[in-house]
XYZ file of C-alpha atoms in Angstrom:
601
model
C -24.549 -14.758 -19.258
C -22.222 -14.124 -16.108
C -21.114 -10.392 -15.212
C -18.223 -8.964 -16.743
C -15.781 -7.791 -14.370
C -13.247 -5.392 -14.918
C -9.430 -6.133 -13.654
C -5.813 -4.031 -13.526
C -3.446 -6.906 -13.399
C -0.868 -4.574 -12.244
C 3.545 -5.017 -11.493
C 2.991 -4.855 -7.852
C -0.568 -4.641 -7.161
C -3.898 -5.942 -8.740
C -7.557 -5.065 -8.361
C -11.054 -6.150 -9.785
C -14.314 -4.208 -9.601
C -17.769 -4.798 -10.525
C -20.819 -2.710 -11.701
C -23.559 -2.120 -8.724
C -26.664 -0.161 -9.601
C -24.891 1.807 -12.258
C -21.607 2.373 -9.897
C -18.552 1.061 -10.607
C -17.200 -0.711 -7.222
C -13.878 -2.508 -6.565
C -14.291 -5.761 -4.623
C -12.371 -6.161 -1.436
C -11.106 -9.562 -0.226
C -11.727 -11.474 2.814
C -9.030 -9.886 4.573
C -11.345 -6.559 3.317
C -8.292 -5.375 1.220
C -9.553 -3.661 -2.129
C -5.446 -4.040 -2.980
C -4.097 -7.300 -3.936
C -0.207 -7.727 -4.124
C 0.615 -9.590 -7.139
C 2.773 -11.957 -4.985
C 2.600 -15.736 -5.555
C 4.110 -18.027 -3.287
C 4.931 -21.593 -3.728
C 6.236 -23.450 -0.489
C 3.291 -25.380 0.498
C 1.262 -27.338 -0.957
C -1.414 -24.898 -1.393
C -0.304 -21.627 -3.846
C -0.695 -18.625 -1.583
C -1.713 -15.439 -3.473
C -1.670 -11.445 -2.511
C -1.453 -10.228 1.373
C -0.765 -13.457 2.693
C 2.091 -14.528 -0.030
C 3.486 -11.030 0.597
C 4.131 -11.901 4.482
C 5.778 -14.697 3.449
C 8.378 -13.154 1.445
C 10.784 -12.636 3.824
C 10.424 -15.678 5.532
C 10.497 -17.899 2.098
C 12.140 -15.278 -0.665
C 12.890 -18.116 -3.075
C 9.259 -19.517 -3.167
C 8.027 -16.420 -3.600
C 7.329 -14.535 -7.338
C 6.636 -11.147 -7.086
C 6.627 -8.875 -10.720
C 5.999 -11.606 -13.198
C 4.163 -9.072 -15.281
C 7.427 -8.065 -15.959
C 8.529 -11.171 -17.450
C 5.320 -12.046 -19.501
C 5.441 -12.457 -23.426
C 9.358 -11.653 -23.461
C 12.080 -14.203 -24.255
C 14.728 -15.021 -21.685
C 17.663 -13.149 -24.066
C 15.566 -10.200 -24.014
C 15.868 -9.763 -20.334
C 18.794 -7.214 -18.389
C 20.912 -7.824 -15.695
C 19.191 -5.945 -13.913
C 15.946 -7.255 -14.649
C 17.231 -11.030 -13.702
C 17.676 -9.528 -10.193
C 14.632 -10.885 -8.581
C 15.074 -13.131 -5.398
C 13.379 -16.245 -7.092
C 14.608 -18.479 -9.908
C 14.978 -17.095 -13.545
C 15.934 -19.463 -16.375
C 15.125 -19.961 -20.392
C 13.180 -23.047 -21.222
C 13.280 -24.737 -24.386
C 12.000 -22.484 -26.420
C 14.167 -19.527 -25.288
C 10.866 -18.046 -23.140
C 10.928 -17.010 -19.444
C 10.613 -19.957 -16.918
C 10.355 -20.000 -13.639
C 10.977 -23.328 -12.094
C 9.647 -24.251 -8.966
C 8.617 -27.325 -7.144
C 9.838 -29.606 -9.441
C 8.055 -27.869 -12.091
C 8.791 -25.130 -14.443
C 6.109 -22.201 -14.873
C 5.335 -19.511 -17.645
C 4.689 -16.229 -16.132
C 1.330 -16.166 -17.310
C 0.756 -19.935 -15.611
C 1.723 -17.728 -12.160
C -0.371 -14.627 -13.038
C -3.439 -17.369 -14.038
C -3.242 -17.667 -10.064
C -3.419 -13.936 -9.181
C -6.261 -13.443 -11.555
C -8.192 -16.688 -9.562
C -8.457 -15.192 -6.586
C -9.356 -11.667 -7.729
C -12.259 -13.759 -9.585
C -12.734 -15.570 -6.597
C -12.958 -12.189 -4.383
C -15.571 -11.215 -7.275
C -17.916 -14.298 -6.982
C -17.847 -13.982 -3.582
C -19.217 -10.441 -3.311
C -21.093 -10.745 -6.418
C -22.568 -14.259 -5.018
C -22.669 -15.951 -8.690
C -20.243 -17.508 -11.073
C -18.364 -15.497 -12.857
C -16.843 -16.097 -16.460
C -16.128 -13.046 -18.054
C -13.557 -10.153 -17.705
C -12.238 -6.951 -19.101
C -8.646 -6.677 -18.660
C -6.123 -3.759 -19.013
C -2.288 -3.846 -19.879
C 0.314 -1.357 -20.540
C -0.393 0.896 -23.749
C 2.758 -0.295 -24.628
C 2.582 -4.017 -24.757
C 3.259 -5.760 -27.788
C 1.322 -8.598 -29.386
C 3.287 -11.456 -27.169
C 2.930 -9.768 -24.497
C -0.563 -9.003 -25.100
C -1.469 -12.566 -26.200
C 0.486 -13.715 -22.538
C -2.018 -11.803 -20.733
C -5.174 -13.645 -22.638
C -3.710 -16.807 -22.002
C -3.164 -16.165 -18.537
C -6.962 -14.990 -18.041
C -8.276 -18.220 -19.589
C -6.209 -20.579 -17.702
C -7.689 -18.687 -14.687
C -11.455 -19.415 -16.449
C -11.942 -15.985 -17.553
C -12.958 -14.885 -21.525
C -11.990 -11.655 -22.398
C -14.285 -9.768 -23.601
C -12.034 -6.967 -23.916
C -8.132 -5.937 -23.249
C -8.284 -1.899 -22.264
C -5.219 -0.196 -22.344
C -4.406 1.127 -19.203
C -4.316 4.875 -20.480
C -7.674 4.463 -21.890
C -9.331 3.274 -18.971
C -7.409 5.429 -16.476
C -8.815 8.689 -18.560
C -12.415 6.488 -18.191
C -12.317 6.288 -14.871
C -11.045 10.369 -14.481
C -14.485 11.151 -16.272
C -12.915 12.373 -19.118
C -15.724 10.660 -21.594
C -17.813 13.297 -20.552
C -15.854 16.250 -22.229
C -16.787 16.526 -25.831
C -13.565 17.131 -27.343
C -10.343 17.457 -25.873
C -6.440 16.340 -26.040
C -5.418 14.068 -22.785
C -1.963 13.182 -21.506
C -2.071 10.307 -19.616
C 1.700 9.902 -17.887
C 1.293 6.305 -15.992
C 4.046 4.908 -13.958
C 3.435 1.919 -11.410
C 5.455 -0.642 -9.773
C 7.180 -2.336 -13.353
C 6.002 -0.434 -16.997
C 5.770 3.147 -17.869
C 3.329 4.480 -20.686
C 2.599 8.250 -22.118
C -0.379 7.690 -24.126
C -1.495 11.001 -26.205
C -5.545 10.694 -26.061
C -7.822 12.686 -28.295
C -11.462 12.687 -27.841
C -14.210 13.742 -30.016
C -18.066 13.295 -29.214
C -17.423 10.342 -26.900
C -14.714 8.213 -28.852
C -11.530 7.954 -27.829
C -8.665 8.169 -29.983
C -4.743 7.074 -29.336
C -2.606 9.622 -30.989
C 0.262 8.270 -29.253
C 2.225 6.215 -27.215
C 5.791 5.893 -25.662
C 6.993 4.046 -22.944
C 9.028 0.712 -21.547
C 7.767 -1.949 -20.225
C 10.533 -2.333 -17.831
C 10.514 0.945 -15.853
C 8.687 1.882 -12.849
C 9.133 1.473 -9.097
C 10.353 -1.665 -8.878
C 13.622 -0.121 -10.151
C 13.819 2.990 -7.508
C 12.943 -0.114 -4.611
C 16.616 -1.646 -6.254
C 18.619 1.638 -6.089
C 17.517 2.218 -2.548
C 18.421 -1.297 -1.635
C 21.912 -1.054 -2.726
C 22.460 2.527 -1.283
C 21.124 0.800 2.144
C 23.924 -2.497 1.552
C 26.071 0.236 1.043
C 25.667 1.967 4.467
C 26.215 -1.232 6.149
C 29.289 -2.401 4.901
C 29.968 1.445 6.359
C 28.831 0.900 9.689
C 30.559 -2.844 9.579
C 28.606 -5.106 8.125
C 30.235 -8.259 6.912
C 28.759 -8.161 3.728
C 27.439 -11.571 3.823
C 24.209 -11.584 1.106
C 22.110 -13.935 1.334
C 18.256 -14.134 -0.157
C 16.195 -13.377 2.925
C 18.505 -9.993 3.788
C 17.920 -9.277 0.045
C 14.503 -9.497 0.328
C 14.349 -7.591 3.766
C 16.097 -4.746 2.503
C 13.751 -4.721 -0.790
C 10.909 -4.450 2.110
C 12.124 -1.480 3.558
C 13.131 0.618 0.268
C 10.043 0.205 -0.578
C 8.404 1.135 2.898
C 10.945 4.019 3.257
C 9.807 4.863 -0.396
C 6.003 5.200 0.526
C 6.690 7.040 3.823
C 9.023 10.110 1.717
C 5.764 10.974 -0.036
C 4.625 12.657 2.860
C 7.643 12.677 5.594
C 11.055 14.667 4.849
C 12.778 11.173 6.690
C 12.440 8.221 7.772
C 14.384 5.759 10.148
C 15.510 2.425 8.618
C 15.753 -0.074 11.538
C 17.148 -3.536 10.745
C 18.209 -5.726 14.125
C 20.043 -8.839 14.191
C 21.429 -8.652 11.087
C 24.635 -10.597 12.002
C 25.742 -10.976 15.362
C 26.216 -7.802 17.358
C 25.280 -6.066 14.475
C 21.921 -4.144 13.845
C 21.431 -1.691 11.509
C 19.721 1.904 11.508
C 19.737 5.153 9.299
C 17.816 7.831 9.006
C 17.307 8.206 4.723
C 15.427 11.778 3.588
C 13.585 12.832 0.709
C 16.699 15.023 -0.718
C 18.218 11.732 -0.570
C 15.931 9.171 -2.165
C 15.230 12.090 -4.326
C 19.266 11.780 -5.574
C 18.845 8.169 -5.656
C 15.208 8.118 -8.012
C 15.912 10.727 -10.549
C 18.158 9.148 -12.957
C 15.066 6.416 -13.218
C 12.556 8.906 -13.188
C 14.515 11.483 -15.813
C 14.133 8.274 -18.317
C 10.096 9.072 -18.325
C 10.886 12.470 -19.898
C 12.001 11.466 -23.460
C 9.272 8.963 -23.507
C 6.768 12.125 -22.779
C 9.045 13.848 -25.576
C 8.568 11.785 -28.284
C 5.015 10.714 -27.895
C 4.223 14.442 -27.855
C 6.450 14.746 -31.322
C 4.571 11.186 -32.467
C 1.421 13.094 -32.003
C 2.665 16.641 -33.553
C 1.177 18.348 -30.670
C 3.288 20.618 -27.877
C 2.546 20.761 -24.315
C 0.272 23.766 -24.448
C -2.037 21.699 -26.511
C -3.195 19.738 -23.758
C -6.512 20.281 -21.966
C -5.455 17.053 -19.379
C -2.432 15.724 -17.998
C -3.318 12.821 -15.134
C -1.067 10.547 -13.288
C -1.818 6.728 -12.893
C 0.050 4.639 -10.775
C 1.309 4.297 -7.155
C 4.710 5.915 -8.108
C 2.820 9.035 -9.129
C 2.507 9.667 -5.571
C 6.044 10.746 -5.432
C 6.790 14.561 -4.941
C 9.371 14.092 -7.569
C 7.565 12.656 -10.525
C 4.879 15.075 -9.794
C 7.358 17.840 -10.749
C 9.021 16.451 -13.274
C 5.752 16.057 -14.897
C 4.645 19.935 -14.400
C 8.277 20.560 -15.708
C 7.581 18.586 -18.885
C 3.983 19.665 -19.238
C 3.877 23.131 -18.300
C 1.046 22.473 -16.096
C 0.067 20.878 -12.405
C -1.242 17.262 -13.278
C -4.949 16.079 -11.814
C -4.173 14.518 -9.251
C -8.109 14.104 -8.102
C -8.002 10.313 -8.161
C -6.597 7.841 -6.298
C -3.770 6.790 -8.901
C -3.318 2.723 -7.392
C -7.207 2.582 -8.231
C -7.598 4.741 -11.814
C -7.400 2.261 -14.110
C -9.272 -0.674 -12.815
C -12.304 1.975 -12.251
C -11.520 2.322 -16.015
C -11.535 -1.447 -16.346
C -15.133 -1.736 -14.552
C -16.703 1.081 -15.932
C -15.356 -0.788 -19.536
C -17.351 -3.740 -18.433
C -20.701 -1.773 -17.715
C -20.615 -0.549 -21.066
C -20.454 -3.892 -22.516
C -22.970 -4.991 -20.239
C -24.998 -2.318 -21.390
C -25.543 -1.313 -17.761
C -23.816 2.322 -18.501
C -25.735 4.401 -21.013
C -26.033 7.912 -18.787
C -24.081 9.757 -16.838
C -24.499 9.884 -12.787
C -23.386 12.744 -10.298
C -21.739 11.175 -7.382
C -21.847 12.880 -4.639
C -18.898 13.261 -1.907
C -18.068 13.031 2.080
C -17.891 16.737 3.032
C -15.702 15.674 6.017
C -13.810 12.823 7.345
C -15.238 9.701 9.026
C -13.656 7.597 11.456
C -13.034 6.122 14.931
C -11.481 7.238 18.470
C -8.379 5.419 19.249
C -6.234 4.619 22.141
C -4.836 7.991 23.060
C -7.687 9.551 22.484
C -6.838 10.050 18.611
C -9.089 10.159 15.229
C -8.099 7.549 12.985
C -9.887 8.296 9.426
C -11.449 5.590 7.436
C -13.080 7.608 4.682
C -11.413 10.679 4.322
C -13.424 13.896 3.177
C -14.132 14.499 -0.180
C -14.377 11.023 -0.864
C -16.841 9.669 -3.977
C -19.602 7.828 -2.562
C -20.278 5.058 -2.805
C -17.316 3.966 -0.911
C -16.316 0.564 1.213
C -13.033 1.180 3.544
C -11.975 -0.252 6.499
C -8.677 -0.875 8.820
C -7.716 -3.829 11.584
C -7.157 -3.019 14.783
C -6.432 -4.621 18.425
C -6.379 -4.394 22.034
C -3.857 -1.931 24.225
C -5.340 -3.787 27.377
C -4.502 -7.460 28.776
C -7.134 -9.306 28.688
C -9.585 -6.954 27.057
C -13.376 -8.713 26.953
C -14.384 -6.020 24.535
C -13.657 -2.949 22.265
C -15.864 0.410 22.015
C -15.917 1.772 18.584
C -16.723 5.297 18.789
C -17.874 6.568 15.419
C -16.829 10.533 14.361
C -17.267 12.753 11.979
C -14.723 16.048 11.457
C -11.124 17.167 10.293
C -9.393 17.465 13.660
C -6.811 15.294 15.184
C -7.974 14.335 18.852
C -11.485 12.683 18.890
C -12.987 14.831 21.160
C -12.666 18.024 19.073
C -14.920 15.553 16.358
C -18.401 15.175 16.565
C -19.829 11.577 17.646
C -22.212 9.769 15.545
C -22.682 6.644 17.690
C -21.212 3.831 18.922
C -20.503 -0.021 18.935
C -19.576 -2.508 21.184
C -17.726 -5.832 20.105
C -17.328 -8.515 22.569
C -14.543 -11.281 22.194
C -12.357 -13.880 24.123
C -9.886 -12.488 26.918
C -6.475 -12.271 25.623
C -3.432 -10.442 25.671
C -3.222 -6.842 24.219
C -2.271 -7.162 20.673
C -3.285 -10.531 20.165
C -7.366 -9.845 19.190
C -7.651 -8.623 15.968
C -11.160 -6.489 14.821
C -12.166 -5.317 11.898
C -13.925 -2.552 11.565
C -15.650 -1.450 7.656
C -16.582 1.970 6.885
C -19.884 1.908 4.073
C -21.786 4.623 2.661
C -24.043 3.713 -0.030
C -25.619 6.303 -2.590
C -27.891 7.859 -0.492
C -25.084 8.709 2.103
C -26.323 6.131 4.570
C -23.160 5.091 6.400
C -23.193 1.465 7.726
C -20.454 0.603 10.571
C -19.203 -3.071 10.768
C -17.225 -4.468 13.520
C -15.753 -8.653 13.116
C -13.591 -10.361 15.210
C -11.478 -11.993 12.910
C -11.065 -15.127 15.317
C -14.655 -15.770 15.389
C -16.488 -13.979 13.112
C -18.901 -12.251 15.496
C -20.086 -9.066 14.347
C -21.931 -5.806 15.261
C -23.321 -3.597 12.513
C -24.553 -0.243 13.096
C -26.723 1.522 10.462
C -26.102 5.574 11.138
C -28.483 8.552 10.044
C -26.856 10.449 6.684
C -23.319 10.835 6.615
C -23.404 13.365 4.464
C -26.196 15.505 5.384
C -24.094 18.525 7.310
C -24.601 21.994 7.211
C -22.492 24.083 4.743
C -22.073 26.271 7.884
C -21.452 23.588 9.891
C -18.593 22.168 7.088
C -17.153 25.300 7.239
C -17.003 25.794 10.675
C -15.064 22.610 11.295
C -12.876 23.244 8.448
C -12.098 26.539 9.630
C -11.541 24.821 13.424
C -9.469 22.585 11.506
C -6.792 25.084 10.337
C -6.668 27.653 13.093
C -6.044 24.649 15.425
C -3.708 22.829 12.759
C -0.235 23.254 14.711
C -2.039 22.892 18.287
C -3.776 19.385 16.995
C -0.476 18.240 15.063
C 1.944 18.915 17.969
C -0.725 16.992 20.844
C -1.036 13.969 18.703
C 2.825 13.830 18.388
C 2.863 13.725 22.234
C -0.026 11.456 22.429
C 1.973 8.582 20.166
C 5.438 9.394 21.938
C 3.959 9.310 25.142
C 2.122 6.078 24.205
C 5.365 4.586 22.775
C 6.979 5.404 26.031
C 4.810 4.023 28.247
C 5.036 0.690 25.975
C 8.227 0.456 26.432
C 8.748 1.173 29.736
C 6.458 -2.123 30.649
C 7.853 -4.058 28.456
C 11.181 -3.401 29.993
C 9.884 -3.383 33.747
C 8.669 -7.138 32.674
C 11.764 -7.904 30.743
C 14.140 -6.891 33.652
C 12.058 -9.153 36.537
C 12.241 -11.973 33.943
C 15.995 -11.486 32.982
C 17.326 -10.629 36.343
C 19.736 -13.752 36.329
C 20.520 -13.336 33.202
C 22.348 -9.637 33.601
C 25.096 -8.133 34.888
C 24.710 -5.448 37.387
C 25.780 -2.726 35.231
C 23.562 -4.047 32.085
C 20.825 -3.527 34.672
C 21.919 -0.164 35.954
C 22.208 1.072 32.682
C 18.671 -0.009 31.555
C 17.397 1.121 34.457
C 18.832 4.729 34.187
C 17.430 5.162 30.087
C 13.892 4.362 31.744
C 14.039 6.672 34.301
C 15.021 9.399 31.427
C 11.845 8.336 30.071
C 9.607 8.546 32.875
C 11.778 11.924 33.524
C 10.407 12.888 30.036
C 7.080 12.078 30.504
C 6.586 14.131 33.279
C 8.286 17.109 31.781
C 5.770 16.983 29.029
C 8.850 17.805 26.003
C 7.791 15.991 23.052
C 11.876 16.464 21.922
C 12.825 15.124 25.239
C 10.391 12.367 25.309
C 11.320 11.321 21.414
C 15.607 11.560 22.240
C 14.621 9.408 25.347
C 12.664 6.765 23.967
C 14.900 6.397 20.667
C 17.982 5.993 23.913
C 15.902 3.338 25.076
C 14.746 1.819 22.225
C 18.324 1.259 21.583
C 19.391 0.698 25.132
C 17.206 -2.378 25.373
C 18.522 -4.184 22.298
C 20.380 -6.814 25.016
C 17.185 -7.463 26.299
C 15.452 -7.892 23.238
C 17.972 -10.867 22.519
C 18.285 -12.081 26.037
C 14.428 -12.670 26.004
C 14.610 -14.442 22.546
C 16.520 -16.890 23.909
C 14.746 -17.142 26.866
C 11.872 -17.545 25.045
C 13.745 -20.513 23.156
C 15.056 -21.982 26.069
C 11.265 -22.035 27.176
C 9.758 -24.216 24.515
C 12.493 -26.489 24.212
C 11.854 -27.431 27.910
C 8.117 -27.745 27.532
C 8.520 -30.142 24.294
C 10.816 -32.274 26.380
């Protein structure tokens, strides 16, 4: 009998994890990704699936399906308008279901997510290094037979038996720990990319029990993504846009709502840049929190009733609860977070990464049948972050503190240096911003072929097994050399020592935060001020004498900047630039054009 793995075939996302010596572990691809998009794309030959579909979505919008899980087990007249919006072909086949027809052919969204669920079971066999058959699989609490039946038939056409569909709820509170309480009454408020589910858990002595469940399979991020996109279209026709739509803009600006939408989580703003967007048109804003906030909480406010009425369902009130955890990347948001203490009367646990809850759930599902989970484990944790120095001089985390162990991350990275023959991968430990306020645990050295900065790409994987043995891995994704570096306990530090750095940590907090600010401005400056230096000796025919003076004057404001060491200065001077140089950007272009028609003639 093959393993069972466990899988979250998710709106926007999917992962799949696996059982390892009584751990539940999700499986990263080859590009060492535990995330896979559930993107599909369709113009070659070959059916592209996750990361590399997804950077093809711009380019190809049409040929690309992105939220089928949306569309699977539901008739075509039971779709919106608003759900119909997608950039790729919708249509009813003869039966009245969903189709999607492309390449000649016409596809049932389970046919597409058949191909998402082959690769995660390909990324499975390939860690697991054996054939793989067999698969527990979650869906939305709320799912109904069809669409529940869709989901099956999408697993076997990908060669996977079922040995069990989890609801998502279920093995979100799994994957929280809650099994271990003996009794208790769980809220489990799950929002992701396309469904929403409050599922009303009670357990007793180890057995769960749904009391409840409200939610719509057709709400989620995907919808806040839309309502951001069409205040953006909005602010161009503003600033002069033609208003020309057309299926690659509509898929850019989807791309940025949603990238502006990650980034308010943490930043109060964030500035939209789209160039070339018609001819001497480009377009930039600067959208806040306040703003998306306006723009998500008529989506969000829906959630609420669906919370009231499961509670009323379950004849329970808020102050019943013991639980209330979040599932789903949308949780993130600062706004659902206090909508949901609002509703609740109390702060949600948020101690789990909510993208990954529920296909822990899934794999610790699959131990059970395998019979491989039967007692419970203490995990232990990172008591501070791990990372490496980069250019600048700055920490860039990997595993961040207080991180369960066992734990795989990792992150690409490239050259700042022409011609580089080799990168140094300083390994630190410690909560501070600038590397040398962290404390070095060793170091690496990866050797590769001479090229121009940006062009080598390394990756570098962060593991710490059970024991708190951290292994460093360093690949060069071109040739597949690789150094690995086996370190002394990660997690063997001092309580004093912990505390000491913590402490650092905070009394330096401003200090640190304000010197990496300079350190990435002052980078970005010196960037750009090459790359216009080179642009201006290569362009010199090509530009009027004041287009020159004028360039020339916004650099020297940056190198002004730099040497008056103003981090306000330095940011007002390189955004002047930045902006400046847009005739140069397009001047090179064609240049660059120009070039490679000559050398194919």
């Amino acid at each position: 009998m093959s393993k069972i793995i466990g899988i979250d075939l998710g709106t926007t996302n999917s992962l799949v994890g696996t059982m390892d010596s009584g751990f539940p572990i999700l499986i990263a691809d080859t590009e060492r990704q535990r995330i896979t998009p559930s993107v599909a794309n369709f113009s070659s030959e070959k059916i592209l699936v996750g990361h590399p579909a997804k950077r093809k979505q711009a380019l190809d919008p049409e040929k690309t399906v992105y939220s089928v899980k949306r569309f699977m087990g539901r008739r075509f007249s039971e779709l919106s308008n608003e759900e119909k919006k997608v950039n790729y072909p919708v249509q009813a086949d003869s039966l009245g279901r969903v189709s999607i027809p492309l390449k000649g052919k016409s596809y049932l969204p389970e046919e597409i997510a058949s191909e998402i669920l082959k690769k995660l079971k390909a990324d499975a066999e390939h860690e697991c290094g054996e054939p793989i058959s067999r698969a527990v699989i979650t869906v939305p609490a709320y799912f109904n037979d069809a669409q529940r039946n869709a989901t099956k038939r999408a697993s076997e056409l990908a060669g996977l038996t079922v040995e069990r569909i989890l609801n998502e709820p279920t093995a979100a509170a799994l994957a929280y720990g809650l099994d271990k309480k003996q009794r208790g009454l769980i809220a489990v408020y799950d929002l992701g990319g396309g469904t929403f589910d409050l599922s009303i858990l009670e357990l007793n002595l180890g057995v769960f029990e749904v009391r409840s469940t409200h939610g719509n399979t057709c709400l989620g991020g995907d919808d806040i993504d839309q309502k951001v996109s069409e205040f953006l279209w909005g602010k161009m026709l503003e600033k002069g846009f033609s208003g020309k739509s057309n299926v690659m803009l509509n898929t850019r600006l989807r791309e940025e709502a949603e990238r502006a939408k990650i980034v308010l989580s943490k930043e109060e703003s964030i500035e939209i840049h789209l160039p070339f967007l018609e001819e001497n048109f480009n377009f930039s804003y600067v959208l806040t929190r306040d703003e998306l906030n306006r723009l998500a909480k008529p989506i969000i406010e829906k959630t609420r009733q669906h919370c009231l009425q499961a509670m009323l369902d379950a004849k329970i009130k808020p102050e019943f609860l013991d639980e209330v955890i979040l599932v789903g990347g949308q949780t993130r948001m600062p706004l659902v977070r206090s909508l949901v203490k609002e509703i609740f009367g109390k702060e949600p646990n948020i101690s789990m990464n909510p993208d990954e809850a529920v296909a822990l759930g899934a794999t610790l599902q699959a131990g059970i049948l395998e019979g491989n989970v039967s007692h419970v484990v203490l995990l232990d944790v990172t008591p501070l972050s791990l990372g490496i120095e980069t250019f600048g001089g700055l920490m860039n985390v990997i595993i961040p503190r207080n991180s369960t162990i066992p734990i795989k991350a990792g992150e690409m990275f490239t050259t700042a240096v022409d011609y580089q023959r080799a990168m140094k991968i300083q390994v630190l430990q410690g909560e501070r911003e600038l590397a040398k306020d962290n404390w070095p645990l060793g170091q690496l050295e990866l050797e590769f072929e001479a090229a121009p900065r940006g062009v080598p790409r390394v990756g570098v994987q962060f593991e710490i097994d059970a024991d708190g043995i951290l292994k460093v891995l360093a690949r060069d994704i071109k040739t597949s050399q690789e150094e690995v570096m086996e370190l002394k306990s990660a997690i063997e530090v001092s309580d004093q020592k912990v505390e000491e750095m913590l402490a650092d940590s905070l009394s330096h907090a401003f200090e640190d935060v304000s010197q990496r600010r300079w350190v990435e401005a002052e980078l970005k400056a010196k960037e750009m001020l090459e790359a216009t230096h080179k642009a201006l000796s290569l362009l010199q025919n090509r530009l009027l004498p004041k287009e020159v003076d004028a360039v020339k004057q916004l650099a020297k404001k940056v190198s002004d900047a730099l040497q008056s060491q103003e981090l306000e200065q330095l940011k007002k001077a390189n955004q002047a630039l930045d902006e400046g140089t847009q005739i140069l950007a397009e001047k090179m272009l064609d240049f660059a054009t120009e070039s490679l028609l000559q050398q194919k003639q």
